[in-house]
Coordinates of C-alpha atoms in Angstrom, one line a residue:
M1 CA 6.0 -35.5 -0.2
V2 CA 6.4 -35.0 -4.0
D3 CA 8.6 -38.0 -4.4
H4 CA 6.1 -40.1 -2.3
L5 CA 3.1 -39.2 -4.4
A6 CA 4.6 -38.9 -7.8
N7 CA 3.9 -42.3 -9.3
T8 CA 0.9 -43.1 -7.2
E9 CA -2.7 -44.0 -8.4
I10 CA -4.2 -41.4 -6.1
N11 CA -2.1 -38.5 -7.6
S12 CA -3.1 -39.7 -11.1
Q13 CA -6.8 -39.8 -10.0
R14 CA -6.7 -36.4 -8.4
I15 CA -5.0 -34.7 -11.6
A16 CA -7.5 -36.6 -13.8
A17 CA -10.3 -35.1 -11.7
V18 CA -9.0 -31.6 -12.1
E19 CA -8.7 -32.1 -15.9
N20 CA -12.4 -33.2 -15.8
C21 CA -13.6 -30.3 -14.2
F22 CA -12.1 -27.9 -16.5
G23 CA -13.3 -30.0 -19.5
A24 CA -12.3 -29.4 -23.0
S25 CA -11.5 -25.7 -22.4
G26 CA -8.5 -26.6 -20.2
Q27 CA -5.1 -27.9 -21.1
P28 CA -3.9 -31.4 -20.3
L29 CA -2.2 -31.4 -16.9
A30 CA -1.0 -35.0 -16.3
V31 CA 2.8 -35.0 -17.2
P32 CA 5.5 -37.4 -15.7
G33 CA 6.7 -36.3 -12.2
R34 CA 3.8 -33.9 -11.8
V35 CA 2.1 -33.9 -8.4
L36 CA -1.1 -32.2 -7.2
L37 CA -0.1 -30.9 -3.8
G38 CA -3.3 -29.0 -2.8
E39 CA -6.4 -27.0 -3.7
G40 CA -8.6 -24.5 -2.4
I41 CA -10.7 -21.3 -3.0
L42 CA -9.1 -17.9 -2.8
T43 CA -10.5 -14.6 -3.4
K44 CA -8.9 -12.9 -6.4
E45 CA -8.8 -9.1 -6.7
C46 CA -10.2 -8.7 -10.3
R47 CA -10.4 -5.4 -12.2
K48 CA -14.1 -4.8 -11.3
K49 CA -14.5 -6.5 -7.9
P50 CA -13.1 -9.3 -5.9
K51 CA -14.1 -12.8 -7.1
P52 CA -13.8 -16.4 -5.7
R53 CA -11.4 -18.7 -7.7
I54 CA -10.5 -22.2 -7.5
F55 CA -6.6 -22.8 -7.2
F56 CA -4.8 -26.0 -7.7
L57 CA -1.1 -26.1 -6.5
F58 CA 1.2 -28.6 -8.4
N59 CA 4.8 -29.1 -7.7
D60 CA 5.7 -27.1 -10.9
I61 CA 2.7 -25.0 -11.8
L62 CA -0.2 -23.1 -10.3
V63 CA -3.5 -23.5 -12.1
Y64 CA -6.7 -21.5 -11.4
G65 CA -10.0 -20.7 -13.0
S66 CA -13.5 -19.5 -12.5
I67 CA -16.1 -21.4 -10.5
V68 CA -19.2 -22.5 -12.6
I69 CA -20.4 -25.3 -10.3
S70 CA -18.3 -25.9 -7.2
K71 CA -16.3 -29.1 -7.3
R72 CA -17.8 -30.1 -10.6
K73 CA -17.2 -27.5 -13.2
Y74 CA -14.5 -24.7 -13.8
N75 CA -13.5 -22.6 -16.8
S76 CA -11.2 -19.8 -17.9
Q77 CA -8.1 -22.0 -16.9
H78 CA -4.8 -20.1 -16.1
I79 CA -1.5 -21.8 -15.8
I80 CA 1.4 -20.2 -14.1
P81 CA 4.9 -21.7 -14.0
L82 CA 6.1 -21.7 -10.5
E83 CA 9.7 -20.9 -11.5
D84 CA 8.3 -17.4 -12.4
V85 CA 6.5 -16.7 -9.4
T86 CA 7.4 -14.4 -6.5
L87 CA 5.3 -13.8 -3.5
E88 CA 4.7 -10.8 -1.4
T89 CA 2.6 -10.6 1.8
L90 CA 0.2 -7.7 2.0
P91 CA -1.6 -5.9 4.7
D92 CA -5.3 -6.4 5.3
T93 CA -7.9 -3.8 4.0
L94 CA -11.5 -3.2 5.1
Q95 CA -12.6 -5.3 2.1
M96 CA -10.0 -8.0 2.1
K97 CA -8.2 -9.9 4.6
N98 CA -5.2 -12.3 4.7
R99 CA -3.8 -11.0 1.4
W100 CA -0.7 -11.6 -0.6
M101 CA 0.4 -11.0 -4.1
I102 CA 1.5 -13.5 -6.8
K103 CA 3.9 -11.8 -9.0
T104 CA 5.2 -13.2 -12.5
S105 CA 6.8 -11.5 -15.5
K106 CA 3.5 -11.4 -17.4
K107 CA 0.8 -11.0 -14.8
S108 CA 0.6 -10.0 -11.1
F109 CA -2.4 -10.1 -9.0
V110 CA -3.6 -10.0 -5.3
V111 CA -5.4 -13.1 -3.7
S112 CA -6.7 -13.4 -0.1
A113 CA -7.5 -16.6 2.0
A114 CA -10.2 -17.4 4.2
S115 CA -8.0 -17.3 7.3
L116 CA -4.5 -16.4 8.4
T117 CA -3.6 -20.1 8.8
E118 CA -4.6 -20.8 5.3
R119 CA -2.7 -18.0 3.8
K120 CA 0.4 -19.3 5.8
E121 CA -0.2 -22.8 4.3
W122 CA -0.5 -21.5 0.8
I123 CA 2.6 -19.3 1.0
S124 CA 4.6 -22.0 2.7
H125 CA 3.8 -24.6 0.1
L126 CA 4.3 -22.3 -2.8
E127 CA 7.7 -21.1 -1.5
E128 CA 8.8 -24.7 -0.9
C129 CA 7.8 -25.7 -4.5
I130 CA 9.5 -22.6 -6.0
R131 CA 12.8 -23.3 -4.0
H132 CA 13.0 -26.9 -5.3
L133 CA 12.3 -25.8 -8.9
L134 CA 15.0 -23.1 -8.8
M135 CA 17.6 -25.8 -7.4
K136 CA 16.6 -28.2 -9.9
T137 CA 17.0 -25.9 -12.9
G138 CA 19.7 -23.6 -11.5
R139 CA 17.8 -20.5 -12.2
Q140 CA 17.9 -17.4 -10.3
P141 CA 14.6 -16.0 -8.6
S142 CA 12.7 -13.8 -11.1
T143 CA 13.4 -10.0 -10.6
E144 CA 11.2 -8.7 -13.2
H145 CA 7.3 -8.6 -12.5
A146 CA 4.3 -7.3 -14.2
A147 CA 2.6 -4.5 -12.3
P148 CA -0.7 -5.3 -10.8
W149 CA -3.7 -3.7 -12.1
I150 CA -5.3 -1.1 -9.6
P151 CA -9.0 -2.1 -9.4
D152 CA -11.4 0.1 -11.1
K153 CA -13.2 1.2 -7.9
A154 CA -9.9 2.4 -6.3
T155 CA -10.4 5.8 -8.0
D156 CA -12.9 8.1 -9.7
I157 CA -10.4 10.2 -11.5
C158 CA -7.5 9.5 -14.0
M159 CA -4.5 8.7 -12.0
R160 CA -2.2 10.5 -14.4
C161 CA -3.8 13.9 -15.2
T162 CA -5.9 13.8 -12.1
Q163 CA -8.5 15.9 -13.8
T164 CA -10.7 13.5 -16.0
K165 CA -13.5 12.1 -14.0
F166 CA -14.8 8.7 -15.0
S167 CA -18.4 8.0 -15.8
T168 CA -20.6 5.7 -17.9
L169 CA -19.4 7.6 -21.0
T170 CA -15.9 8.1 -19.9
R171 CA -14.3 4.7 -19.6
R172 CA -11.4 3.5 -17.4
H173 CA -8.2 2.2 -19.0
H174 CA -5.2 0.4 -17.5
C175 CA -1.7 1.0 -18.4
R176 CA 0.0 -2.3 -19.0
K177 CA 3.4 -1.0 -17.5
C178 CA 2.4 0.7 -14.2
G179 CA -1.1 -0.8 -13.7
F180 CA -2.5 2.6 -13.1
V181 CA -6.2 3.5 -13.8
V182 CA -6.1 6.2 -16.7
C183 CA -8.3 8.0 -19.1
A184 CA -8.1 7.7 -23.0
D185 CA -6.3 10.9 -23.4
C186 CA -3.6 9.8 -21.0
S187 CA -3.1 6.3 -22.5
R188 CA -3.3 6.9 -26.3
Q189 CA 0.1 5.2 -27.0
R190 CA 1.0 1.6 -27.6
F191 CA 4.2 -0.1 -27.0
L192 CA 5.7 -3.4 -27.6
M193 CA 6.6 -5.3 -24.6
P194 CA 7.5 -8.8 -25.6
R195 CA 7.6 -10.2 -21.9
L196 CA 3.8 -9.3 -21.8
S197 CA 2.5 -9.9 -25.2
P198 CA 3.5 -10.2 -28.8
K199 CA 1.3 -7.2 -29.7
P200 CA 1.7 -3.6 -28.7
L201 CA -0.1 -2.8 -25.5
R202 CA -1.8 0.3 -24.2
V203 CA 0.4 2.5 -21.9
C204 CA 0.1 5.7 -20.1
N205 CA 2.1 8.8 -21.5
L206 CA 4.5 8.7 -18.7
C207 CA 5.4 5.0 -19.1
Y208 CA 5.5 5.6 -23.0
R209 CA 8.1 8.2 -22.6
Q210 CA 10.2 6.1 -20.2
L211 CA 10.0 3.0 -22.4
L212 CA 11.2 5.1 -25.4
A213 CA 14.1 6.2 -23.3
E214 CA 14.9 2.8 -22.1
K215 CA 14.7 1.5 -25.8
K216 CA 17.0 4.3 -27.2
K217 CA 19.5 3.6 -24.3
E218 CA 19.5 -0.2 -25.1
A219 CA 20.0 0.5 -28.8
E220 CA 22.8 2.7 -28.1
A221 CA 24.5 0.2 -25.9
D222 CA 23.7 -2.6 -28.1
R223 CA 22.5 -4.9 -25.3
R224 CA 21.3 -8.3 -25.9
Q225 CA 19.3 -10.4 -23.3
P226 CA 20.5 -14.0 -22.8
E227 CA 18.4 -16.8 -23.9
P228 CA 16.3 -18.4 -21.0
I229 CA 17.4 -21.8 -19.7
G230 CA 15.2 -24.5 -21.1
S231 CA 13.0 -26.8 -18.9
A232 CA 12.0 -30.3 -19.3
I233 CA 8.3 -29.5 -18.2
P234 CA 5.8 -28.1 -21.0
A235 CA 6.4 -24.4 -21.5
Y236 CA 3.4 -22.7 -20.0
E237 CA 3.2 -18.9 -20.3
P238 CA 1.4 -16.9 -17.6
S239 CA -1.5 -14.7 -19.1
S240 CA -1.2 -11.1 -19.2
G241 CA -3.2 -8.8 -17.0
D242 CA -5.6 -7.7 -19.6
D243 CA -7.5 -11.1 -19.7
S244 CA -8.4 -11.1 -16.1
D245 CA -12.0 -9.9 -16.6
K246 CA -12.6 -10.8 -20.2
S247 CA -13.7 -14.2 -19.1
D248 CA -15.1 -13.2 -15.8
D249 CA -18.6 -13.1 -16.9
D250 CA -20.9 -12.9 -13.8
K251 CA -23.7 -14.4 -15.5
A252 CA -21.8 -17.5 -16.2
E253 CA -20.8 -18.0 -12.6
Q254 CA -23.3 -19.9 -10.3
W255 CA -21.4 -19.3 -7.1
P256 CA -23.8 -18.1 -4.3
A257 CA -23.4 -14.4 -4.0
D258 CA -24.0 -14.4 -0.3
T259 CA -21.3 -17.0 0.5
E260 CA -19.1 -15.9 3.3
F261 CA -15.5 -16.4 2.7
Y262 CA -14.1 -15.4 6.0
T263 CA -16.2 -17.5 8.2
S264 CA -13.8 -18.9 10.7
E265 CA -15.5 -22.4 11.1
V266 CA -15.1 -23.1 7.3
S267 CA -11.8 -24.2 5.7
W268 CA -11.5 -23.4 2.0
S269 CA -8.1 -24.8 1.2
S270 CA -6.7 -28.4 1.6
F271 CA -3.1 -29.8 1.1
H272 CA -2.4 -33.4 0.3
S273 CA 0.0 -35.8 2.1

């Protein structure tokens, strides 16, 4: 299907339409050999609450963003190289159905589809694209993944000390290493994790001690990580977990609050052929 669509006018028009919907805030998406394979609305588990997001599946990247005006305007564009992606199917919860996790070295998050069929389609297409990319580049599947952030509402107390109770005055924080919801006293340290960010990031006290021990062990063994294999496609970096809500301004979103995303009669995703 990729070879069939790669140099067609319809594929060029589809990609141009996606670029137009993101406007000047988005990155250019049209490169030789890139094919838009499908698109749809998935519910993304964000820090504060689940939110609808538009997703576009290309043969080498996954693009998603916030919905401002459905099918006309999106913002907060995120680009994830598929070579870095690993998928994990998750069980349903009372609030979310048809869930799975998208895991990368810099960011991991949970999404859900409108139906079980759509989840199967998304996972099937994603896995096929990842398989082809890894064969093409000779890379091995990624084994290091960023921890997904536990939603704020999952706990009312610090998940480390289990004593501090959160309130309007006592803020929740997230450890960038384990993703736990922690209080300020349990996350005063910062640690440089180059895979996630060029700047030192907030970590909980336990992860800080573990990271220090790992750093000391690596220094003693004088280990050096091999340079990553280059790729002919543009080098996109998946964004880190801490930006998932900075751009998620509810006031900027005009998506109807009462929209039902699990209505069986409605299909929220489509894949091209």
